[in-house]
Amino acid sequence: MLLELRIKNLGIIEDILWRPEKGFNVITGETGAGKSLIIDAVEILLNGSAGEDVIRHGSSELRIEGIFDLSGIRQYSPFKAFLEEKGLATEEDQLIISFELKRSRGGQSRIDNRPVTKSILRQASRFLVDIHSQSQHLSLLDEKSHLEILDAMAGNKEIKQSFSLQTAKLRELETELNNLKEREQETLRKQEFLRFQVEEIRKANLHEGEDTELEQERHIIAHAAKIKEQAMHIYQTLSSSEFSANQQSVTAGLSQAFQSLRKLSEMDSSLQPQVEVLEKAYYGVEECARDILVYADKMDFDPARLEEIESRLESIRSLKRKYGKTLADIIAYGEKSMKDLDLLDNRQEHQAGLEKAIGETRKACGVIGSQLSTLRSQAARTLKSRVEKELGDLEMGQMVFDVSVTQKPSPNGIPGPDGQLMAFNTSGMDTVEFLVSTNPGEPLKPLARIASTGEISRFTLALKGAMAEADQVPLLIFDEIDIGVGGRSGDIVGKKMWNLARHHQVICVTHLPQIAAFADAHFAVRKETAGERSISALEFQDKAKRLRETAMMLDGPEYSSAALKNARQLLETAVDWKKESTGTEHPIQMQF
């Protein structure tokens, strides 16, 4: 419920702090005093939008703030989840919404002092307030709202969400299948290209490090003569006997040293370890010399092998330019291309799988959609009965009301209850429309064809009355919904408003004393003069003030004693009726 509304610098409102009560609140006052500005303020607050022209003349900014009590909201859990999803989580049972508009700077909305977009604000507002005015309640004439009303009546939220998820899945699968078909030619070209790439890499028969090995081998072959010359020189140094008379090979010197050291060890056994070391060195150098000789003998320039290596390296360089900087990259590219090719080769199998999944999902949509249709048809009968009862109470018993729930065949639809394919959207396969006949013998017509403003007003009230228990929005606001409603019907409208207030907080701007009499709290708007400026003031009407306000509504500012007497009788009758209806005193009822 709305605990507090603060309005600063809106039109002729300079500063109003309003605390409406629980139950049925009415706002009354002369035309032009600013009654509807209160409702305008709530609308601006919840829409997060207003033009600079609404800022009070001479003021630089407009500010509106509303404090809402969340503790009694039946849909508090989903609202709390919504706030958490949008990063606006609160552990408090109160929520503060504010709107500030400065000239030449635009407006800014906040929830609990955190800036929010208009979209988030308006989504949040749907959980809190439902406004009905001469423009707002015309939304009832929009066929799209009829489905939402019927679903609220049926309590279809969860099954409707389930259907929406299934249709989203179906659309996703269909999009994937369509894309698959549309890309068929492109896929064939890609398939051939991948096959070429895979085959090219496969034929190369690469292994990691091969390019490094080939580069090394090429270097050796290219320098074979020099390498052989150096190898032979090393061999000769180590063991060749073809040295000059004053120069001996390494092995010859080691041999002599070894023989001499061995003779010394025979005289001193402590030299035996050195003998073993020298012996190993001698045989090691001798073996090394033989290996180098064999290496030198094999080292010949092979132009054919060099050409073969150059060709192989050029092939590898070509593959690197196409597929990667290293052989590891090329090999990995080939493996990935092979997997991609396998997927493309199996696309028919994938397409068949998609078509099967689409069929199963379409069938699941049909099952859930049929359940939705059944629930809506049942709810339609209940709503028809309740609305017609409410219309009878509102002295509109001649009006016939019906709810049309229909489906439209479509070759691309989902199976309906009888198996026939029906068109659908995310809300189901049903088209819902409210139909009325305002006079006996007249055929049922769409609600939009009702011509009388009063009839629309009373029908709105009848529908709200029928939906009272199912409607989870805690605050209902009616701005001059009594236009076109006469005094005779005002008493009935007042009773209906009060009954609505047993399930909601209700705020109503009215000109009819018959409606105001049933209020649990009465507020009057006055236009006053402060200096050379007019300002609008809102005042709670206690017992005495309420009696005078009701008399003025009956007879004008200069009301007669008879009007005062009639006002007292009107108020006392309303109090008695409310007491009889509940069997208890209302906590804020007054005795007149």
Coordinates of C-alpha atoms in Angstrom, one line a residue:
M1 CA 0.0 0.0 0.0
L2 CA 1.0 3.6 -0.4
L3 CA 2.1 5.0 3.0
E4 CA 3.1 8.4 2.0
L5 CA 3.2 10.7 -1.0
R6 CA 5.2 13.9 -1.1
I7 CA 4.6 16.3 -4.0
K8 CA 6.6 19.5 -4.5
N9 CA 6.1 22.1 -7.3
L10 CA 3.7 20.2 -9.5
G11 CA 1.3 22.7 -11.3
I12 CA -0.5 24.6 -8.6
I13 CA 0.8 22.2 -5.9
E14 CA 3.6 23.8 -4.0
D15 CA 4.2 21.2 -1.3
I16 CA 1.8 18.4 -0.2
L17 CA 2.5 15.6 2.1
W18 CA -0.2 13.0 2.0
R19 CA -0.6 9.8 4.0
P20 CA -3.6 7.8 2.7
E21 CA -5.2 5.2 5.0
K22 CA -5.8 1.5 4.5
G23 CA -9.0 0.6 2.8
F24 CA -11.1 3.1 0.7
N25 CA -9.7 6.6 0.3
V26 CA -11.6 9.4 -1.6
I27 CA -10.3 12.7 -2.7
T28 CA -12.9 15.4 -3.4
G29 CA -12.8 19.1 -4.2
E30 CA -14.0 21.7 -6.7
T31 CA -13.0 21.5 -10.3
G32 CA -9.6 23.0 -10.9
A33 CA -8.6 22.6 -7.3
G34 CA -6.0 20.0 -8.1
K35 CA -7.6 16.7 -7.3
S36 CA -6.4 15.0 -10.4
L37 CA -2.9 16.4 -9.9
I38 CA -2.6 14.0 -7.0
I39 CA -3.2 11.1 -9.4
D40 CA -1.0 12.8 -12.0
A41 CA 1.8 12.8 -9.5
V42 CA 1.4 9.1 -8.9
E43 CA 1.5 8.5 -12.6
I44 CA 4.6 10.6 -13.1
L45 CA 6.3 8.8 -10.2
L46 CA 5.6 5.4 -11.6
N47 CA 6.3 6.3 -15.3
G48 CA 9.4 8.3 -14.6
S49 CA 8.4 10.9 -17.2
A50 CA 7.1 14.4 -17.3
G51 CA 7.5 17.6 -19.4
E52 CA 9.0 20.7 -17.9
D53 CA 5.6 22.5 -18.4
V54 CA 4.3 20.6 -15.3
I55 CA 6.9 22.3 -13.0
R56 CA 5.3 25.0 -10.9
H57 CA 5.9 28.5 -12.4
G58 CA 8.8 30.2 -10.7
S59 CA 10.3 26.9 -9.4
S60 CA 13.4 25.2 -10.8
E61 CA 12.5 21.6 -10.1
L62 CA 9.7 19.2 -9.5
R63 CA 10.1 16.4 -6.9
I64 CA 7.7 13.5 -6.1
E65 CA 8.4 10.7 -3.6
G66 CA 6.3 7.7 -2.6
I67 CA 6.8 5.3 0.2
F68 CA 5.2 1.9 -0.2
D69 CA 4.6 -0.8 2.4
L70 CA 5.5 -4.2 0.9
S71 CA 4.6 -6.4 3.9
G72 CA 1.0 -7.1 2.8
I73 CA 1.6 -7.6 -0.9
R74 CA 0.5 -11.1 -1.9
Q75 CA 3.0 -11.1 -4.7
Y76 CA 5.9 -9.9 -2.6
S77 CA 8.0 -12.9 -3.3
P78 CA 8.0 -12.4 -7.1
F79 CA 8.4 -8.7 -6.6
K80 CA 11.4 -9.3 -4.3
A81 CA 12.9 -11.7 -6.9
F82 CA 12.4 -9.0 -9.6
L83 CA 14.2 -6.4 -7.4
E84 CA 17.1 -8.8 -6.8
E85 CA 17.4 -9.5 -10.5
K86 CA 17.7 -5.8 -11.2
G87 CA 20.2 -5.2 -8.4
L88 CA 17.6 -3.5 -6.2
A89 CA 17.4 -6.1 -3.5
T90 CA 16.0 -4.9 -0.1
E91 CA 15.4 -6.6 3.2
E92 CA 13.1 -3.8 4.3
D93 CA 9.3 -4.0 4.1
Q94 CA 9.2 -0.5 2.7
L95 CA 10.2 0.8 -0.7
I96 CA 10.9 4.4 -1.6
I97 CA 10.4 5.6 -5.2
S98 CA 11.3 9.1 -6.1
F99 CA 11.3 11.3 -9.3
E100 CA 13.1 14.6 -9.7
L101 CA 12.8 16.9 -12.8
K102 CA 15.0 19.9 -13.2
R103 CA 14.5 22.5 -15.9
S104 CA 16.8 21.9 -18.9
R105 CA 18.3 18.8 -17.2
G106 CA 15.6 16.1 -17.6
G107 CA 14.2 13.8 -15.0
Q108 CA 15.8 11.0 -12.9
S109 CA 13.9 8.2 -11.1
R110 CA 15.3 6.3 -8.1
I111 CA 14.3 3.2 -6.1
D112 CA 15.6 3.3 -2.6
N113 CA 17.9 6.1 -3.7
R114 CA 19.4 4.0 -6.5
P115 CA 19.0 5.4 -10.1
V116 CA 16.8 3.3 -12.4
T117 CA 15.7 3.3 -16.0
K118 CA 12.2 4.0 -17.0
S119 CA 11.8 0.4 -18.2
I120 CA 12.8 -1.0 -14.8
L121 CA 10.6 1.5 -13.0
R122 CA 7.5 0.7 -15.0
Q123 CA 8.1 -3.0 -14.6
A124 CA 8.3 -2.5 -10.8
S125 CA 5.2 -0.3 -10.8
R126 CA 3.1 -3.1 -12.2
F127 CA 3.6 -5.0 -8.9
L128 CA 2.4 -2.0 -6.9
V129 CA -0.3 0.1 -8.5
D130 CA -3.1 -0.2 -11.0
I131 CA -4.4 3.2 -12.2
H132 CA -7.8 3.6 -13.8
S133 CA -8.8 7.0 -15.3
Q134 CA -10.8 8.2 -18.2
S135 CA -7.8 7.6 -20.4
Q136 CA -6.2 4.7 -18.5
H137 CA -9.1 2.4 -18.2
L138 CA -9.5 2.6 -22.0
S139 CA -6.7 0.0 -21.9
L140 CA -9.6 -2.4 -21.2
L141 CA -10.7 -1.7 -24.8
D142 CA -7.4 -3.2 -26.0
E143 CA -7.9 -6.8 -26.8
K144 CA -4.4 -7.7 -25.6
S145 CA -5.3 -6.8 -22.0
H146 CA -8.2 -9.3 -22.0
L147 CA -5.9 -12.3 -22.2
E148 CA -3.8 -11.0 -19.2
I149 CA -7.0 -10.4 -17.2
L150 CA -8.3 -13.9 -17.9
D151 CA -5.0 -15.5 -17.1
A152 CA -4.9 -13.6 -13.8
M153 CA -8.4 -15.0 -13.1
A154 CA -7.3 -18.5 -13.9
G155 CA -4.0 -18.3 -12.1
N156 CA -2.1 -19.4 -15.2
K157 CA 1.2 -17.8 -14.4
E158 CA 3.3 -21.0 -14.0
I159 CA 1.8 -23.0 -16.9
K160 CA 2.0 -19.8 -19.1
Q161 CA 5.7 -19.5 -18.3
S162 CA 6.2 -23.2 -19.1
F163 CA 4.5 -22.6 -22.5
S164 CA 6.7 -19.6 -23.1
L165 CA 9.9 -21.6 -22.4
Q166 CA 8.8 -24.3 -24.8
T167 CA 7.9 -21.9 -27.6
A168 CA 11.3 -20.2 -27.1
K169 CA 13.0 -23.6 -27.4
L170 CA 10.9 -24.4 -30.5
R171 CA 11.8 -21.1 -32.2
E172 CA 15.5 -21.7 -31.4
L173 CA 15.4 -25.1 -33.0
E174 CA 13.5 -23.9 -36.0
T175 CA 16.0 -21.0 -36.5
E176 CA 18.9 -23.5 -36.3
L177 CA 17.3 -25.8 -38.9
N178 CA 16.5 -22.9 -41.2
N179 CA 20.1 -21.6 -40.9
L180 CA 21.3 -25.1 -41.7
K181 CA 19.2 -25.3 -44.8
E182 CA 20.0 -21.8 -46.0
R183 CA 23.7 -22.5 -45.6
E184 CA 23.6 -25.7 -47.7
Q185 CA 25.5 -24.4 -50.7
E186 CA 28.0 -22.6 -48.5
T187 CA 28.3 -25.8 -46.5
L188 CA 29.1 -27.8 -49.6
R189 CA 31.8 -25.3 -50.6
K190 CA 33.2 -25.3 -47.1
Q191 CA 33.1 -29.1 -47.0
E192 CA 35.2 -29.4 -50.2
F193 CA 37.7 -26.8 -49.0
L194 CA 38.1 -28.6 -45.6
R195 CA 38.5 -31.9 -47.4
F196 CA 41.3 -30.4 -49.5
Q197 CA 43.0 -28.9 -46.5
V198 CA 42.8 -32.2 -44.5
E199 CA 44.2 -34.2 -47.5
E200 CA 47.0 -31.7 -48.1
I201 CA 48.1 -31.9 -44.4
R202 CA 47.6 -35.6 -44.3
K203 CA 49.8 -36.2 -47.4
A204 CA 52.6 -34.1 -45.9
N205 CA 53.0 -36.7 -43.2
L206 CA 54.5 -34.2 -40.8
H207 CA 56.0 -34.8 -37.4
E208 CA 57.0 -32.2 -34.9
G209 CA 60.7 -31.1 -35.1
E210 CA 61.1 -32.3 -38.7
D211 CA 61.9 -28.9 -40.0
T212 CA 64.6 -28.4 -37.4
E213 CA 66.1 -31.8 -38.3
L214 CA 66.0 -31.0 -42.1
E215 CA 67.6 -27.6 -41.6
Q216 CA 70.4 -29.2 -39.7
E217 CA 70.9 -32.0 -42.3
R218 CA 70.9 -29.4 -45.1
H219 CA 73.6 -27.4 -43.3
I220 CA 75.8 -30.5 -43.0
I221 CA 75.4 -31.5 -46.6
A222 CA 76.1 -28.0 -47.9
H223 CA 79.4 -27.9 -45.9
A224 CA 80.4 -31.6 -46.5
A225 CA 83.8 -30.9 -48.0
K226 CA 84.9 -28.5 -45.2
I227 CA 83.5 -30.8 -42.5
K228 CA 85.4 -33.8 -44.0
E229 CA 88.6 -31.8 -44.2
Q230 CA 88.3 -30.8 -40.6
A231 CA 87.4 -34.4 -39.5
M232 CA 90.5 -35.8 -41.2
H233 CA 92.7 -33.2 -39.6
I234 CA 91.3 -34.2 -36.2
Y235 CA 91.8 -37.9 -37.0
Q236 CA 95.4 -37.2 -38.0
T237 CA 96.1 -35.2 -34.9
L238 CA 94.7 -38.0 -32.7
S239 CA 96.3 -41.1 -34.3
S240 CA 97.9 -40.6 -37.8
S241 CA 101.6 -41.6 -38.1
E242 CA 102.0 -39.2 -41.0
F243 CA 103.4 -36.4 -38.9
S244 CA 106.9 -34.9 -39.1
A245 CA 109.7 -36.5 -37.2
N246 CA 109.5 -34.0 -34.3
Q247 CA 105.7 -34.3 -34.0
Q248 CA 103.8 -37.4 -32.8
S249 CA 100.0 -38.1 -32.7
V250 CA 98.0 -37.8 -29.5
T251 CA 97.5 -41.6 -29.3
A252 CA 101.2 -42.2 -29.7
G253 CA 102.0 -39.8 -26.9
L254 CA 99.4 -41.3 -24.7
S255 CA 100.7 -44.8 -25.4
Q256 CA 104.2 -43.9 -24.4
A257 CA 103.0 -42.1 -21.3
F258 CA 100.8 -45.1 -20.4
Q259 CA 103.8 -47.6 -20.8
S260 CA 106.1 -45.5 -18.7
L261 CA 103.5 -45.0 -15.9
R262 CA 102.7 -48.7 -15.8
K263 CA 106.5 -49.4 -15.2
L264 CA 106.5 -46.8 -12.4
S265 CA 103.5 -48.4 -10.8
E266 CA 105.4 -51.7 -10.6
M267 CA 107.9 -49.9 -8.4
D268 CA 105.2 -47.9 -6.5
S269 CA 101.8 -49.4 -6.4
S270 CA 100.2 -46.1 -5.2
L271 CA 100.4 -45.0 -8.9
Q272 CA 98.0 -47.7 -10.0
P273 CA 94.9 -45.4 -10.0
Q274 CA 96.7 -43.0 -12.4
V275 CA 97.6 -46.0 -14.6
E276 CA 93.9 -46.9 -14.9
V277 CA 93.0 -43.3 -15.7
L278 CA 95.7 -43.0 -18.4
E279 CA 94.7 -46.4 -19.9
K280 CA 91.1 -45.3 -20.2
A281 CA 92.2 -42.0 -21.8
Y282 CA 94.4 -43.9 -24.3
Y283 CA 91.7 -46.3 -25.4
G284 CA 89.0 -43.6 -25.4
V285 CA 91.1 -41.3 -27.8
E286 CA 91.9 -44.3 -30.0
E287 CA 88.2 -45.2 -30.3
C288 CA 87.3 -41.5 -30.9
A289 CA 89.9 -41.3 -33.7
R290 CA 88.4 -44.4 -35.4
D291 CA 84.9 -43.0 -35.2
I292 CA 86.0 -39.7 -36.7
L293 CA 87.7 -41.5 -39.5
V294 CA 84.5 -43.4 -40.3
Y295 CA 82.5 -40.1 -40.1
A296 CA 85.0 -38.5 -42.5
D297 CA 84.8 -41.4 -44.9
K298 CA 81.0 -41.1 -45.1
M299 CA 81.0 -37.3 -45.5
D300 CA 80.6 -36.7 -49.2
F301 CA 78.5 -33.9 -50.9
D302 CA 75.2 -35.4 -52.1
P303 CA 73.4 -32.9 -54.4
A304 CA 70.4 -35.2 -54.9
R305 CA 69.8 -35.4 -51.1
L306 CA 70.3 -31.6 -50.8
E307 CA 67.7 -31.0 -53.5
E308 CA 65.3 -33.4 -51.8
I309 CA 65.7 -31.5 -48.4
E310 CA 65.2 -28.1 -50.1
S311 CA 62.0 -29.4 -51.7
R312 CA 60.7 -30.8 -48.4
L313 CA 61.5 -27.6 -46.5
E314 CA 59.8 -25.5 -49.2
S315 CA 56.7 -27.7 -48.8
I316 CA 56.8 -27.2 -45.1
R317 CA 57.2 -23.4 -45.5
S318 CA 54.1 -23.4 -47.8
L319 CA 52.1 -25.2 -45.2
K320 CA 53.2 -22.8 -42.5
R321 CA 52.0 -19.8 -44.6
K322 CA 48.6 -21.5 -44.8
Y323 CA 48.0 -23.2 -41.5
G324 CA 50.3 -22.0 -38.8
K325 CA 53.7 -20.8 -37.7
T326 CA 55.0 -24.1 -36.4
L327 CA 54.6 -27.8 -37.4
A328 CA 52.6 -28.3 -34.2
D329 CA 50.2 -25.5 -35.3
I330 CA 49.8 -27.2 -38.8
I331 CA 49.1 -30.6 -37.2
A332 CA 46.6 -29.1 -34.8
Y333 CA 44.9 -27.3 -37.7
G334 CA 44.6 -30.5 -39.6
E335 CA 43.0 -32.3 -36.6
K336 CA 40.5 -29.5 -36.1
S337 CA 39.7 -29.5 -39.8
M338 CA 39.1 -33.2 -39.6
K339 CA 36.6 -32.7 -36.8
D340 CA 34.8 -29.9 -38.7
L341 CA 34.7 -32.1 -41.8
D342 CA 33.2 -34.9 -39.8
L343 CA 30.5 -32.5 -38.5
L344 CA 29.7 -31.3 -42.0
D345 CA 29.7 -34.9 -43.3
N346 CA 27.1 -35.7 -40.6
R347 CA 25.0 -32.7 -41.2
Q348 CA 22.1 -34.8 -42.6
E349 CA 22.1 -36.7 -39.4
H350 CA 22.2 -33.4 -37.5
Q351 CA 19.3 -32.1 -39.6
A352 CA 17.3 -35.2 -38.9
G353 CA 18.0 -34.8 -35.2
L354 CA 16.8 -31.1 -35.4
E355 CA 13.6 -32.1 -37.2
K356 CA 12.9 -34.8 -34.6
A357 CA 13.5 -32.3 -31.7
I358 CA 11.2 -29.7 -33.4
G359 CA 8.5 -32.3 -33.8
E360 CA 8.7 -33.3 -30.1
T361 CA 8.9 -29.7 -28.9
R362 CA 5.9 -28.7 -31.1
K363 CA 4.0 -31.6 -29.6
A364 CA 4.9 -30.5 -26.1
C365 CA 3.8 -27.0 -27.0
G366 CA 0.5 -28.4 -28.2
V367 CA 0.0 -30.3 -24.9
I368 CA 0.7 -27.3 -22.7
G369 CA -1.2 -24.9 -25.1
S370 CA -4.3 -27.2 -24.9
Q371 CA -4.1 -27.2 -21.1
L372 CA -3.9 -23.4 -21.2
S373 CA -7.0 -23.3 -23.5
T374 CA -8.9 -25.5 -21.1
L375 CA -8.0 -23.5 -18.1
R376 CA -8.9 -20.2 -19.9
S377 CA -12.3 -21.6 -21.0
Q378 CA -13.1 -22.6 -17.4
A379 CA -11.9 -19.2 -16.1
A380 CA -14.0 -17.5 -18.9
R381 CA -17.2 -19.1 -17.6
T382 CA -16.3 -18.0 -14.0
L383 CA -15.4 -14.5 -15.0
K384 CA -18.6 -14.2 -17.1
S385 CA -20.7 -15.2 -14.1
R386 CA -19.0 -12.9 -11.7
V387 CA -19.0 -9.9 -14.0
E388 CA -22.7 -10.3 -14.8
K389 CA -23.4 -10.5 -11.1
E390 CA -21.4 -7.3 -10.6
L391 CA -23.2 -5.6 -13.5
G392 CA -26.5 -6.6 -12.0
D393 CA -25.5 -5.0 -8.7
L394 CA -24.5 -1.8 -10.7
E395 CA -28.0 -1.7 -12.2
M396 CA -26.7 -2.8 -15.5
G397 CA -28.4 -6.2 -15.5
Q398 CA -29.6 -5.7 -19.1
M399 CA -25.9 -5.9 -20.2
V400 CA -24.8 -9.3 -21.3
F401 CA -21.1 -10.1 -20.9
D402 CA -19.2 -13.0 -22.4
V403 CA -15.6 -14.0 -22.9
S404 CA -14.6 -15.3 -26.3
V405 CA -11.7 -17.8 -26.2
T406 CA -10.9 -18.9 -29.8
Q407 CA -8.1 -20.4 -31.8
K408 CA -7.1 -19.9 -35.4
P409 CA -6.0 -22.8 -37.7
S410 CA -2.5 -22.5 -39.2
P411 CA -0.4 -25.0 -41.2
N412 CA 2.6 -23.9 -39.2
G413 CA 0.9 -24.1 -35.9
I414 CA 0.9 -26.5 -32.9
P415 CA -1.6 -29.3 -32.4
G416 CA -4.7 -28.2 -30.5
P417 CA -7.1 -30.3 -28.4
D418 CA -8.6 -31.9 -31.5
G419 CA -5.2 -32.4 -33.2
Q420 CA -5.8 -29.6 -35.7
L421 CA -2.8 -27.3 -36.1
M422 CA -3.4 -23.9 -34.5
A423 CA -1.6 -20.5 -34.7
F424 CA 0.3 -19.6 -31.5
N425 CA 2.6 -17.1 -29.8
T426 CA 4.5 -17.0 -26.6
S427 CA 1.2 -16.7 -24.6
G428 CA -0.5 -19.7 -26.1
M429 CA -2.8 -20.5 -29.0
D430 CA -5.8 -18.5 -27.8
T431 CA -7.3 -15.2 -28.7
V432 CA -9.3 -13.7 -25.9
E433 CA -11.8 -10.9 -26.3
F434 CA -14.5 -9.5 -24.0
L435 CA -17.9 -9.2 -25.7
V436 CA -21.0 -7.3 -24.5
S437 CA -24.5 -6.6 -25.4
T438 CA -25.8 -3.4 -23.8
N439 CA -29.4 -3.9 -24.6
P440 CA -31.8 -6.9 -24.7
G441 CA -31.9 -8.5 -28.1
E442 CA -28.7 -6.9 -29.3
P443 CA -26.0 -9.2 -30.5
L444 CA -22.7 -9.5 -28.6
K445 CA -20.1 -7.1 -29.8
P446 CA -16.5 -6.3 -28.8
L447 CA -16.2 -4.2 -25.6
A448 CA -14.5 -1.4 -27.6
R449 CA -17.9 -0.7 -29.2
I450 CA -19.5 0.5 -26.0
A451 CA -20.3 4.1 -26.6
S452 CA -21.3 5.4 -23.2
T453 CA -18.5 6.7 -20.9
G454 CA -20.6 5.8 -17.9
E455 CA -21.0 2.3 -19.1
I456 CA -17.3 1.9 -19.6
S457 CA -16.7 3.3 -16.1
R458 CA -19.1 0.9 -14.5
F459 CA -17.9 -2.0 -16.5
T460 CA -14.4 -1.3 -15.3
L461 CA -15.6 -1.4 -11.8
A462 CA -17.6 -4.6 -12.4
L463 CA -14.5 -6.3 -13.8
K464 CA -12.4 -5.2 -10.9
G465 CA -15.0 -6.4 -8.5
A466 CA -15.1 -9.8 -10.2
M467 CA -11.3 -10.0 -10.2
A468 CA -10.9 -8.6 -6.6
E469 CA -9.5 -11.8 -5.0
A470 CA -7.4 -12.8 -8.1
D471 CA -6.0 -9.3 -8.7
Q472 CA -2.7 -9.2 -6.7
V473 CA -1.9 -5.5 -7.3
P474 CA -2.2 -3.9 -3.8
L475 CA -3.2 -0.4 -4.8
L476 CA -6.1 0.5 -7.1
I477 CA -6.5 4.2 -8.1
F478 CA -9.7 5.5 -9.8
D479 CA -9.5 9.0 -11.2
E480 CA -13.0 10.4 -11.7
I481 CA -14.2 7.0 -12.9
D482 CA -17.7 8.2 -11.9
I483 CA -18.0 10.5 -14.9
G484 CA -21.2 9.5 -16.7
V485 CA -22.5 7.8 -13.5
G486 CA -25.6 9.4 -12.0
G487 CA -26.5 9.9 -8.4
R488 CA -28.8 6.8 -8.4
S489 CA -25.9 4.6 -9.4
G490 CA -23.4 6.4 -7.2
D491 CA -24.5 4.6 -4.1
I492 CA -23.9 1.2 -5.8
V493 CA -20.5 2.3 -7.1
G494 CA -19.5 3.4 -3.6
K495 CA -20.4 0.0 -2.2
K496 CA -18.4 -1.7 -4.9
M497 CA -15.5 0.6 -4.3
W498 CA -15.6 -0.2 -0.6
N499 CA -15.8 -4.0 -1.3
L500 CA -12.8 -3.7 -3.5
A501 CA -11.0 -2.0 -0.6
R502 CA -11.4 -5.2 1.5
H503 CA -8.7 -6.8 -0.7
H504 CA -6.8 -3.6 -1.8
Q505 CA -6.0 -0.1 -0.9
V506 CA -8.3 2.0 -3.0
I507 CA -7.9 5.6 -3.9
C508 CA -10.7 7.4 -5.8
V509 CA -11.1 10.9 -7.0
T510 CA -14.8 11.6 -7.2
H511 CA -17.5 14.3 -7.6
L512 CA -20.3 12.1 -6.3
P513 CA -21.2 12.4 -2.6
Q514 CA -22.9 9.0 -2.8
I515 CA -19.5 7.4 -3.6
A516 CA -17.5 9.6 -1.1
A517 CA -19.9 8.5 1.7
F518 CA -18.5 5.0 1.7
A519 CA -14.9 6.1 2.1
D520 CA -12.9 4.9 5.1
A521 CA -10.8 8.1 4.8
H522 CA -11.9 11.3 3.1
F523 CA -9.5 14.0 1.8
A524 CA -10.5 17.3 0.3
V525 CA -8.4 19.5 -2.1
R526 CA -8.7 23.2 -1.8
K527 CA -7.3 25.9 -4.0
E528 CA -6.0 28.7 -1.8
T529 CA -4.4 32.1 -2.5
A530 CA -1.0 32.9 -1.0
G531 CA 0.0 36.4 -2.0
E532 CA -0.5 36.6 -5.7
R533 CA -0.2 32.9 -6.3
S534 CA -2.7 30.0 -6.1
I535 CA -1.7 26.8 -4.3
S536 CA -3.5 23.5 -3.9
A537 CA -3.8 22.0 -0.4
L538 CA -4.9 18.5 0.7
E539 CA -6.6 18.1 4.0
F540 CA -7.9 15.0 5.9
Q541 CA -11.6 15.4 6.7
D542 CA -12.5 14.6 10.3
K543 CA -16.1 14.1 11.3
A544 CA -17.2 17.7 11.1
K545 CA -15.3 18.6 8.0
R546 CA -16.4 15.5 6.2
L547 CA -20.0 16.4 7.0
R548 CA -19.6 19.9 5.5
E549 CA -17.6 18.6 2.5
T550 CA -20.4 16.1 1.7
A551 CA -23.0 18.9 2.0
M552 CA -21.0 21.1 -0.4
M553 CA -20.9 18.2 -2.8
L554 CA -24.7 18.0 -2.6
D555 CA -25.6 21.7 -2.7
G556 CA -22.5 23.8 -3.4
P557 CA -20.4 26.0 -1.2
E558 CA -23.4 27.9 0.2
Y559 CA -25.1 24.6 1.2
S560 CA -28.5 24.7 3.0
S561 CA -29.5 23.1 6.3
A562 CA -31.4 20.5 4.2
A563 CA -28.2 19.6 2.4
L564 CA -26.4 19.3 5.7
K565 CA -29.2 17.0 6.9
N566 CA -29.0 15.0 3.7
A567 CA -25.3 14.7 4.0
R568 CA -25.5 13.4 7.6
Q569 CA -28.1 10.8 6.5
L570 CA -25.9 9.8 3.5
L571 CA -22.9 9.2 5.7
E572 CA -24.8 7.4 8.5
T573 CA -26.4 5.1 6.0
A574 CA -23.0 4.2 4.5
V575 CA -21.6 3.5 8.0
D576 CA -24.6 1.3 8.8
W577 CA -24.3 -0.6 5.6
K578 CA -20.5 -1.2 6.1
K579 CA -21.2 -2.5 9.6
E580 CA -23.9 -4.8 8.4
S581 CA -21.6 -6.1 5.6
T582 CA -18.8 -7.0 7.9
G583 CA -20.6 -7.5 11.2
T584 CA -17.9 -5.3 12.8
E585 CA -17.0 -1.7 13.2
H586 CA -14.3 -0.5 10.7
P587 CA -11.3 0.9 12.7
I588 CA -11.6 4.2 11.0
Q589 CA -15.3 4.5 10.5
M590 CA -17.0 7.5 11.9
Q591 CA -20.4 7.9 13.6
F592 CA -22.3 11.0 12.4

